[in-house]
mmCIF file of C-alpha atoms and ligand atoms in Angstrom:
data_model
loop_
_atom_site.group_PDB
_atom_site.id
_atom_site.type_symbol
_atom_site.label_atom_id
_atom_site.label_comp_id
_atom_site.label_asym_id
_atom_site.label_seq_id
_atom_site.Cartn_x
_atom_site.Cartn_y
_atom_site.Cartn_z
ATOM 1 C CA MET A 1 2.472 27.216 -16.322
ATOM 2 C CA GLN A 2 6.138 26.369 -16.123
ATOM 3 C CA LYS A 3 7.254 22.546 -14.829
ATOM 4 C CA THR A 4 9.505 22.235 -11.827
ATOM 5 C CA ILE A 5 12.017 19.043 -12.132
ATOM 6 C CA SER A 6 13.486 17.939 -9.044
ATOM 7 C CA ILE A 7 17.115 16.213 -8.801
ATOM 8 C CA VAL A 8 17.934 14.212 -6.635
ATOM 9 C CA ILE A 9 21.331 12.772 -5.838
ATOM 10 C CA PRO A 10 22.841 10.540 -2.805
ATOM 11 C CA VAL A 11 26.026 11.121 -2.282
ATOM 12 C CA PHE A 12 28.618 9.857 -0.265
ATOM 13 C CA ASN A 13 32.408 10.546 -0.232
ATOM 14 C CA GLU A 14 32.220 12.607 -3.653
ATOM 15 C CA GLU A 15 33.689 15.674 -3.441
ATOM 16 C CA LYS A 16 35.291 15.943 -6.770
ATOM 17 C CA ASN A 17 32.068 15.101 -8.910
ATOM 18 C CA ILE A 18 29.850 17.272 -7.329
ATOM 19 C CA PRO A 19 30.662 20.734 -9.105
ATOM 20 C CA LEU A 20 31.024 18.191 -12.037
ATOM 21 C CA ILE A 21 27.412 17.054 -12.067
ATOM 22 C CA ALA A 22 26.124 20.280 -10.386
ATOM 23 C CA HIS A 23 27.606 22.084 -13.696
ATOM 24 C CA GLU A 24 26.605 19.337 -16.092
ATOM 25 C CA ILE A 25 23.201 19.975 -14.805
ATOM 26 C CA VAL A 26 22.891 23.359 -15.236
ATOM 27 C CA ARG A 27 24.300 22.992 -18.715
ATOM 28 C CA ILE A 28 21.911 20.668 -19.512
ATOM 29 C CA PHE A 29 18.196 22.561 -18.336
ATOM 30 C CA GLY A 30 19.873 25.371 -20.497
ATOM 31 C CA THR A 31 18.839 23.530 -23.031
ATOM 32 C CA ILE A 32 15.762 23.066 -22.251
ATOM 33 C CA PRO A 33 14.931 26.475 -20.609
ATOM 34 C CA GLN A 34 11.003 25.827 -20.012
ATOM 35 C CA TYR A 35 11.635 23.803 -18.071
ATOM 36 C CA ALA A 36 12.705 25.180 -14.087
ATOM 37 C CA TYR A 37 14.157 22.809 -12.056
ATOM 38 C CA GLU A 38 15.796 22.772 -8.420
ATOM 39 C CA ILE A 39 18.756 19.896 -7.518
ATOM 40 C CA ILE A 40 18.468 18.163 -4.013
ATOM 41 C CA PHE A 41 22.002 16.866 -3.305
ATOM 42 C CA VAL A 42 21.230 14.243 -0.221
ATOM 43 C CA ASP A 43 24.772 13.942 1.839
ATOM 44 C CA ASP A 44 24.650 10.805 3.307
ATOM 45 C CA GLY A 45 27.260 11.081 6.076
ATOM 46 C CA SER A 46 30.802 11.709 4.040
ATOM 47 C CA ARG A 47 33.999 12.037 5.812
ATOM 48 C CA ASP A 48 35.702 14.017 3.349
ATOM 49 C CA ASN A 49 35.026 17.588 1.883
ATOM 50 C CA SER A 50 31.648 16.574 -0.136
ATOM 51 C CA GLN A 51 29.289 18.631 2.473
ATOM 52 C CA LYS A 52 32.035 21.692 2.534
ATOM 53 C CA VAL A 53 31.187 21.375 -1.535
ATOM 54 C CA MET A 54 27.674 21.062 -1.600
ATOM 55 C CA GLU A 55 27.176 23.915 0.425
ATOM 56 C CA ASP A 56 28.986 26.051 -0.452
ATOM 57 C CA LEU A 57 27.113 25.575 -4.941
ATOM 58 C CA ALA A 58 23.796 26.424 -2.451
ATOM 59 C CA LYS A 59 25.210 29.811 -1.487
ATOM 60 C CA ILE A 60 26.061 30.863 -5.355
ATOM 61 C CA ASP A 61 22.722 29.220 -6.655
ATOM 62 C CA GLU A 62 19.172 28.853 -4.338
ATOM 63 C CA LYS A 63 18.060 26.179 -7.163
ATOM 64 C CA ILE A 64 20.974 23.828 -5.289
ATOM 65 C CA LYS A 65 19.544 22.448 -2.546
ATOM 66 C CA THR A 66 21.312 20.820 0.400
ATOM 67 C CA ILE A 67 19.962 17.253 3.065
ATOM 68 C CA GLU A 68 22.785 15.970 5.117
ATOM 69 C CA PHE A 69 21.922 12.972 7.298
ATOM 70 C CA SER A 70 24.262 12.793 10.694
ATOM 71 C CA ARG A 71 25.309 9.788 9.604
ATOM 72 C CA ASN A 72 26.258 6.635 6.708
ATOM 73 C CA PHE A 73 22.371 5.593 6.743
ATOM 74 C CA GLY A 74 23.140 3.952 2.766
ATOM 75 C CA LYS A 75 22.054 5.212 -0.537
ATOM 76 C CA GLU A 76 19.116 4.237 -0.563
ATOM 77 C CA SER A 77 17.469 6.107 2.596
ATOM 78 C CA ALA A 78 19.456 8.806 0.673
ATOM 79 C CA THR A 79 17.250 8.924 -2.914
ATOM 80 C CA SER A 80 13.950 8.609 -0.780
ATOM 81 C CA ALA A 81 15.035 11.560 1.645
ATOM 82 C CA GLY A 82 15.621 13.301 -1.836
ATOM 83 C CA ILE A 83 12.263 12.395 -2.749
ATOM 84 C CA HIS A 84 10.849 13.422 0.513
ATOM 85 C CA TYR A 85 12.134 17.026 -0.014
ATOM 86 C CA ALA A 86 11.064 17.438 -3.529
ATOM 87 C CA THR A 87 8.525 20.084 -4.962
ATOM 88 C CA GLY A 88 9.006 19.175 -8.485
ATOM 89 C CA ASP A 89 6.119 17.571 -10.881
ATOM 90 C CA ALA A 90 8.301 15.267 -11.247
ATOM 91 C CA VAL A 91 11.582 14.217 -9.828
ATOM 92 C CA ILE A 92 14.442 12.060 -11.150
ATOM 93 C CA ALA A 93 17.398 10.479 -9.476
ATOM 94 C CA ILE A 94 20.522 10.340 -10.469
ATOM 95 C CA ASP A 95 23.983 8.831 -8.916
ATOM 96 C CA ALA A 96 27.103 11.853 -8.209
ATOM 97 C CA ASP A 97 29.639 9.485 -10.353
ATOM 98 C CA LEU A 98 28.416 10.664 -13.286
ATOM 99 C CA GLN A 99 27.985 6.613 -14.291
ATOM 100 C CA HIS A 100 24.122 7.706 -15.356
ATOM 101 C CA PRO A 101 24.327 10.464 -18.317
ATOM 102 C CA VAL A 102 23.003 13.960 -16.875
ATOM 103 C CA SER A 103 22.274 14.249 -21.353
ATOM 104 C CA LEU A 104 19.617 11.658 -21.073
ATOM 105 C CA ILE A 105 17.659 13.954 -19.175
ATOM 106 C CA PRO A 106 15.781 15.937 -21.597
ATOM 107 C CA GLN A 107 14.361 12.307 -23.105
ATOM 108 C CA LEU A 108 13.598 10.957 -20.084
ATOM 109 C CA ILE A 109 11.558 14.117 -19.248
ATOM 110 C CA ARG A 110 9.747 13.416 -23.278
ATOM 111 C CA ARG A 111 8.865 9.814 -22.273
ATOM 112 C CA TRP A 112 6.818 12.156 -18.718
ATOM 113 C CA GLU A 113 5.644 14.667 -21.281
ATOM 114 C CA ASN A 114 4.058 12.313 -23.256
ATOM 115 C CA GLY A 115 2.197 10.250 -20.811
ATOM 116 C CA ALA A 116 5.062 8.430 -18.912
ATOM 117 C CA ASP A 117 4.682 8.042 -14.789
ATOM 118 C CA VAL A 118 8.138 6.083 -14.288
ATOM 119 C CA VAL A 119 10.637 6.478 -16.963
ATOM 120 C CA ILE A 120 13.348 4.313 -16.069
ATOM 121 C CA GLY A 121 17.124 3.853 -17.365
ATOM 122 C CA LEU A 122 17.650 0.749 -18.761
ATOM 123 C CA ARG A 123 21.622 0.316 -18.229
ATOM 124 C CA THR A 124 22.926 -2.145 -21.299
ATOM 125 C CA LYS A 125 26.638 -2.388 -20.933
ATOM 126 C CA ASN A 126 28.643 -0.706 -17.558
ATOM 127 C CA GLU A 127 32.169 0.336 -18.351
ATOM 128 C CA GLY A 128 34.523 -0.671 -15.382
ATOM 129 C CA GLN A 129 32.170 -3.212 -13.758
ATOM 130 C CA SER A 130 33.789 -6.109 -12.424
ATOM 131 C CA ALA A 131 33.277 -9.770 -14.229
ATOM 132 C CA ILE A 132 31.844 -11.575 -10.757
ATOM 133 C CA LYS A 133 30.080 -7.680 -10.416
ATOM 134 C CA SER A 134 27.928 -8.774 -13.487
ATOM 135 C CA PHE A 135 27.542 -12.310 -12.723
ATOM 136 C CA CYS A 136 26.371 -11.824 -9.271
ATOM 137 C CA SER A 137 23.742 -9.199 -10.943
ATOM 138 C CA PHE A 138 22.753 -11.635 -13.320
ATOM 139 C CA VAL A 139 22.283 -14.241 -11.151
ATOM 140 C CA TYR A 140 20.633 -11.923 -9.179
ATOM 141 C CA TYR A 141 17.931 -11.162 -11.120
ATOM 142 C CA LYS A 142 17.073 -14.269 -12.400
ATOM 143 C CA ILE A 143 16.177 -15.804 -8.187
ATOM 144 C CA ILE A 144 14.651 -12.811 -7.351
ATOM 145 C CA ASN A 145 12.673 -12.705 -10.626
ATOM 146 C CA ALA A 146 12.154 -16.298 -9.969
ATOM 147 C CA ILE A 147 11.123 -16.104 -6.020
ATOM 148 C CA SER A 148 9.775 -12.310 -5.852
ATOM 149 C CA ASP A 149 6.309 -10.681 -6.576
ATOM 150 C CA THR A 150 7.038 -7.970 -8.003
ATOM 151 C CA PRO A 151 9.259 -8.760 -11.263
ATOM 152 C CA ILE A 152 11.935 -6.686 -11.230
ATOM 153 C CA GLU A 153 13.798 -5.313 -14.964
ATOM 154 C CA PRO A 154 16.987 -6.730 -15.634
ATOM 155 C CA GLY A 155 19.517 -3.870 -15.810
ATOM 156 C CA ALA A 156 16.919 -1.524 -14.543
ATOM 157 C CA THR A 157 18.580 1.335 -12.486
ATOM 158 C CA ASP A 158 18.166 3.721 -10.417
ATOM 159 C CA PHE A 159 18.228 5.756 -13.018
ATOM 160 C CA ARG A 160 14.327 7.549 -12.765
ATOM 161 C CA LEU A 161 12.013 9.734 -13.501
ATOM 162 C CA ILE A 162 8.798 9.505 -11.409
ATOM 163 C CA ASP A 163 5.881 12.139 -11.974
ATOM 164 C CA ARG A 164 4.175 13.432 -8.920
ATOM 165 C CA LYS A 165 1.314 11.430 -8.107
ATOM 166 C CA VAL A 166 4.276 8.993 -7.791
ATOM 167 C CA VAL A 167 5.725 10.396 -6.235
ATOM 168 C CA ASP A 168 3.086 11.257 -3.216
ATOM 169 C CA GLU A 169 2.480 7.209 -3.392
ATOM 170 C CA PHE A 170 5.833 6.646 -2.560
ATOM 171 C CA ASN A 171 6.064 8.856 0.412
ATOM 172 C CA LYS A 172 3.611 7.154 2.268
ATOM 173 C CA PHE A 173 5.605 4.190 2.337
ATOM 174 C CA THR A 174 7.271 3.386 5.967
ATOM 175 C CA GLU A 175 9.336 0.439 5.637
ATOM 176 C CA HIS A 176 12.882 1.314 7.168
ATOM 177 C CA ASP A 177 14.996 -1.518 5.069
ATOM 178 C CA ARG A 178 14.141 -0.822 1.522
ATOM 179 C CA MET A 179 15.351 -0.962 -1.914
ATOM 180 C CA THR A 180 14.092 2.622 -3.532
ATOM 181 C CA ARG A 181 13.342 0.557 -6.735
ATOM 182 C CA GLY A 182 12.004 -2.163 -6.051
ATOM 183 C CA LEU A 183 9.443 -0.360 -4.001
ATOM 184 C CA ILE A 184 9.015 1.794 -7.180
ATOM 185 C CA ASP A 185 8.436 -0.884 -9.679
ATOM 186 C CA TRP A 186 5.920 -2.305 -6.806
ATOM 187 C CA LEU A 187 3.637 0.790 -7.622
ATOM 188 C CA GLY A 188 3.448 -0.162 -11.089
ATOM 189 C CA PHE A 189 1.744 2.992 -13.063
ATOM 190 C CA LYS A 190 2.892 3.399 -16.771
ATOM 191 C CA ARG A 191 6.009 2.723 -16.485
ATOM 192 C CA GLU A 192 8.450 2.837 -19.843
ATOM 193 C CA PHE A 193 12.558 2.933 -20.640
ATOM 194 C CA VAL A 194 15.383 4.264 -22.018
ATOM 195 C CA ALA A 195 18.577 2.469 -22.580
ATOM 196 C CA PHE A 196 21.765 4.024 -22.103
ATOM 197 C CA GLN A 197 25.265 2.467 -21.457
ATOM 198 C CA ALA A 198 26.712 3.873 -18.507
ATOM 199 C CA ASN A 199 29.838 5.459 -18.304
ATOM 200 C CA GLU A 200 32.712 5.005 -15.525
ATOM 201 C CA ARG A 201 33.022 6.482 -12.169
ATOM 202 C CA ALA A 202 34.153 9.794 -12.699
ATOM 203 C CA ASN A 203 36.137 10.080 -9.304
ATOM 204 C CA GLY A 204 36.615 8.020 -6.268
ATOM 205 C CA GLU A 205 35.990 4.938 -5.458
ATOM 206 C CA ALA A 206 32.591 2.817 -5.724
ATOM 207 C CA GLN A 207 30.489 2.616 -2.664
ATOM 208 C CA TYR A 208 28.807 -0.121 -3.295
ATOM 209 C CA SER A 209 31.312 -3.239 -2.088
ATOM 210 C CA LEU A 210 30.148 -6.752 -2.248
ATOM 211 C CA LEU A 211 29.568 -7.709 0.409
ATOM 212 C CA LYS A 212 26.877 -4.527 1.179
ATOM 213 C CA LEU A 213 25.469 -5.443 -1.885
ATOM 214 C CA ALA A 214 24.953 -8.990 -1.088
ATOM 215 C CA LYS A 215 23.150 -7.395 1.941
ATOM 216 C CA LEU A 216 21.107 -4.960 0.139
ATOM 217 C CA ALA A 217 20.468 -8.783 -2.536
ATOM 218 C CA VAL A 218 18.842 -10.810 0.477
ATOM 219 C CA SER A 219 17.373 -7.921 1.868
ATOM 220 C CA SER A 220 15.166 -6.761 -0.784
ATOM 221 C CA ALA A 221 14.732 -10.547 -1.069
ATOM 222 C CA VAL A 222 12.818 -10.931 2.253
ATOM 223 C CA SER A 223 11.222 -8.094 1.610
ATOM 224 C CA HIS A 224 9.076 -8.922 -1.322
ATOM 225 C CA SER A 225 9.029 -12.398 -0.981
ATOM 226 C CA LEU A 226 8.101 -15.372 1.508
ATOM 227 C CA ILE A 227 9.269 -18.132 -0.355
ATOM 228 C CA PRO A 228 12.383 -19.347 0.908
ATOM 229 C CA LEU A 229 11.000 -20.043 4.008
ATOM 230 C CA LYS A 230 7.218 -21.551 2.135
ATOM 231 C CA MET A 231 9.709 -23.907 0.472
ATOM 232 C CA ALA A 232 10.799 -25.307 3.826
ATOM 233 C CA GLY A 233 6.958 -25.484 4.296
ATOM 234 C CA TYR A 234 7.028 -27.286 0.699
ATOM 235 C CA LEU A 235 9.387 -29.627 1.502
ATOM 236 C CA GLY A 236 8.482 -31.028 5.397
ATOM 237 C CA THR A 237 5.281 -31.888 2.994
ATOM 238 C CA CYS A 238 6.820 -34.105 1.422
ATOM 239 C CA ILE A 239 9.341 -35.355 3.933
ATOM 240 C CA ILE A 240 5.844 -36.037 5.923
ATOM 241 C CA PHE A 241 5.061 -38.238 3.214
ATOM 242 C CA THR A 242 7.432 -40.026 2.074
ATOM 243 C CA ALA A 243 8.762 -40.994 5.310
ATOM 244 C CA GLY A 244 5.226 -41.993 6.550
ATOM 245 C CA ILE A 245 4.669 -44.242 3.750
ATOM 246 C CA GLY A 246 7.692 -45.926 3.967
ATOM 247 C CA GLY A 247 7.185 -46.485 7.892
ATOM 248 C CA LEU A 248 4.091 -47.206 7.353
ATOM 249 C CA VAL A 249 5.143 -50.294 4.853
ATOM 250 C CA VAL A 250 7.881 -51.041 7.298
ATOM 251 C CA PHE A 251 6.022 -51.450 10.934
ATOM 252 C CA ILE A 252 3.019 -53.352 8.348
ATOM 253 C CA GLN A 253 5.302 -55.283 7.287
ATOM 254 C CA ARG A 254 7.360 -56.272 10.707
ATOM 255 C CA TYR A 255 4.706 -56.606 13.394
ATOM 256 C CA MET A 256 1.567 -57.184 11.504
ATOM 257 C CA LEU A 257 2.882 -59.604 8.645
ATOM 258 C CA ASN A 258 5.692 -60.392 10.782
ATOM 259 C CA ASP A 259 8.403 -60.165 8.418
ATOM 260 C CA MET A 260 6.392 -62.245 5.698
ATOM 261 C CA LEU A 261 8.967 -61.037 2.925
ATOM 262 C CA GLY A 262 11.907 -61.321 4.858
ATOM 263 C CA TRP A 263 13.363 -57.858 4.736
ATOM 264 C CA ASN A 264 14.633 -57.940 7.948
ATOM 265 C CA ILE A 265 15.345 -54.528 8.680
ATOM 266 C CA SER A 266 16.508 -53.715 11.205
ATOM 267 C CA GLY A 267 16.037 -51.374 14.005
ATOM 268 C CA THR A 268 18.549 -48.470 13.135
ATOM 269 C CA ALA A 269 16.255 -48.252 9.889
ATOM 270 C CA GLN A 270 13.380 -47.906 11.448
ATOM 271 C CA LEU A 271 14.947 -45.613 14.137
ATOM 272 C CA ALA A 272 15.827 -43.086 11.085
ATOM 273 C CA ILE A 273 12.794 -43.222 9.087
ATOM 274 C CA LEU A 274 11.224 -42.087 12.566
ATOM 275 C CA MET A 275 13.599 -39.296 12.396
ATOM 276 C CA ILE A 276 13.433 -38.700 9.110
ATOM 277 C CA PHE A 277 9.385 -38.210 9.003
ATOM 278 C CA PHE A 278 9.593 -35.647 12.117
ATOM 279 C CA MET A 279 12.663 -33.644 10.291
ATOM 280 C CA GLY A 280 9.474 -33.405 7.912
ATOM 281 C CA VAL A 281 7.340 -31.914 10.469
ATOM 282 C CA MET A 282 9.362 -29.978 11.792
ATOM 283 C CA LEU A 283 10.381 -28.437 7.957
ATOM 284 C CA ALA A 284 6.581 -28.404 7.935
ATOM 285 C CA CYS A 285 6.210 -26.270 10.515
ATOM 286 C CA LEU A 286 8.823 -23.600 9.157
ATOM 287 C CA GLY A 287 6.487 -23.451 6.396
ATOM 288 C CA LEU A 288 3.552 -22.593 8.793
ATOM 289 C CA ILE A 289 5.659 -19.485 10.554
ATOM 290 C CA ALA A 290 5.787 -18.422 7.138
ATOM 291 C CA LEU A 291 1.941 -17.870 6.387
ATOM 292 C CA TYR A 292 1.644 -15.950 9.915
ATOM 293 C CA ILE A 293 5.142 -14.477 9.462
ATOM 294 C CA GLY A 294 3.655 -12.865 6.159
ATOM 295 C CA ASN A 295 0.756 -11.216 7.865
ATOM 296 C CA ILE A 296 2.769 -9.735 10.350
ATOM 297 C CA HIS A 297 5.096 -8.539 7.977
ATOM 298 C CA LYS A 298 2.821 -6.739 5.401
ATOM 299 C CA GLU A 299 0.735 -5.329 8.298
ATOM 300 C CA VAL A 300 4.284 -3.984 10.230
ATOM 301 C CA SER A 301 5.885 -2.554 6.797
ATOM 302 C CA GLY A 302 2.254 -1.100 6.609
ATOM 303 C CA ARG A 303 2.144 -1.043 2.922
ATOM 304 C CA PRO A 304 -0.747 1.634 1.303
ATOM 305 C CA LEU A 305 -3.486 -1.236 0.034
ATOM 306 C CA TYR A 306 -3.834 0.295 -3.052
ATOM 307 C CA VAL A 307 -2.629 2.584 -5.417
ATOM 308 C CA VAL A 308 -4.335 4.622 -8.090
ATOM 309 C CA ARG A 309 -3.203 5.895 -10.485
ATOM 310 C CA LYS A 310 -5.921 8.049 -11.853
ATOM 311 C CA LYS A 311 -9.670 9.458 -10.292
ATOM 312 C CA ARG A 312 -12.297 11.315 -12.155
ATOM 313 C CA ASN A 313 -15.238 14.284 -10.714
ATOM 314 C CA LEU A 314 -13.766 12.483 -7.799
ATOM 315 C CA LYS A 315 -11.785 14.382 -4.980
HETATM 316 N N1 LIG B 1 26.078 6.422 -2.213
HETATM 317 C C1 LIG B 1 25.279 7.256 -1.074
HETATM 318 N N2 LIG B 1 25.214 6.036 0.153
HETATM 319 C C2 LIG B 1 25.784 5.477 0.705
HETATM 320 C C3 LIG B 1 27.154 4.590 -0.624
HETATM 321 C C4 LIG B 1 26.647 5.108 -2.139
HETATM 322 O O1 LIG B 1 24.316 7.737 -1.047
HETATM 323 O O2 LIG B 1 26.642 4.454 1.575
HETATM 324 C C5 LIG B 1 26.371 7.533 -3.670
HETATM 325 C C6 LIG B 1 27.254 7.437 -4.419
HETATM 326 O O3 LIG B 1 28.117 8.680 -3.518
HETATM 327 C C7 LIG B 1 26.972 8.236 -5.530
HETATM 328 C C8 LIG B 1 25.440 6.143 -5.203
HETATM 329 O O4 LIG B 1 24.856 6.051 -3.866
HETATM 330 O O5 LIG B 1 26.091 8.552 -5.611
HETATM 331 C C9 LIG B 1 25.423 4.861 -6.261
HETATM 332 O O6 LIG B 1 27.138 4.940 -6.114
HETATM 333 P P1 LIG B 1 28.367 4.086 -6.028
HETATM 334 O O7 LIG B 1 28.857 4.618 -7.142
HETATM 335 O O8 LIG B 1 29.335 3.496 -5.097
HETATM 336 O O9 LIG B 1 27.708 2.345 -6.126
HETATM 337 P P2 LIG B 1 27.067 2.332 -7.800
HETATM 338 O O10 LIG B 1 27.624 2.413 -9.385
HETATM 339 O O11 LIG B 1 28.573 0.702 -7.841
HETATM 340 O O12 LIG B 1 26.015 1.114 -7.946
HETATM 341 MG MG1 LIG B 2 28.383 4.506 -9.694
#
């Protein structure tokens, strides 16, 4: 039976790029006629003519489907929506700005046919990306991989193919504050990487400002790890011990041995030790709270307990 590939494209102010990418995808699928396909444009509250442009395309070609958001929800939500509505045997998410090479699609499909469940585009070089953005992304990956429960491959992009069974699992996620790529990584499955060089954006400006990226970075770090909060707890425990021992030594030497060693510790210093001790207690309590929040977070985000890749003789 002919397999169908769903192409999901999040769109935010891309009126010039929509016809370009649609045309490019139709052309590429012309070279692999054994596959059927659908193109799902998800308009993420564009303020230009994007909606009309994609609708006009959908009128001529029924393989082109469109979803319109009521406002800008962000790329992560747009991609998720596209994946929800996709009907294909595999879904490929790709940016509208032609930074992800459409010509790589047949290769992604080949890897999938050879057994991979998730085929991830790995960006080797990003033309036109500012030095500061590259540096930030480098630091970000270093930090997140040090603290996160799910390791993230540096350079891994949203340009990726996911198999139907991954799609079905992905659709079970209920969390709102999400990073699509992080969730797909969390799911696991058989993953393979395909390297590519990112092109320069075809038309328009990159929508992701540094501030927006920083927000995404923080939210993904927070949703994948409690280490920052737990660190406060560890720090507090260390402080309790040091200040506790220090305080004990001072107390014994000053009041029990009547300053036998002649240290002559002032009242202010004693007060300082006492304050540091209680600061430690407070930080340790924060760490304790982290444990509770961790449990709440796990329950509230309603993630599946486990994810099955394959079953045999079972429904
Ligand atoms: N995008 C979106 N909603 C937004 C911002 C961006 O759907 O709020 C889409 C955008 O149209 C493009 C993709 O997400 O298809 C990547 O956006 P952009 O090129 O601005 O980001 P970058 O290339 O810097 O990752
Ligand atoms: Mg881009």
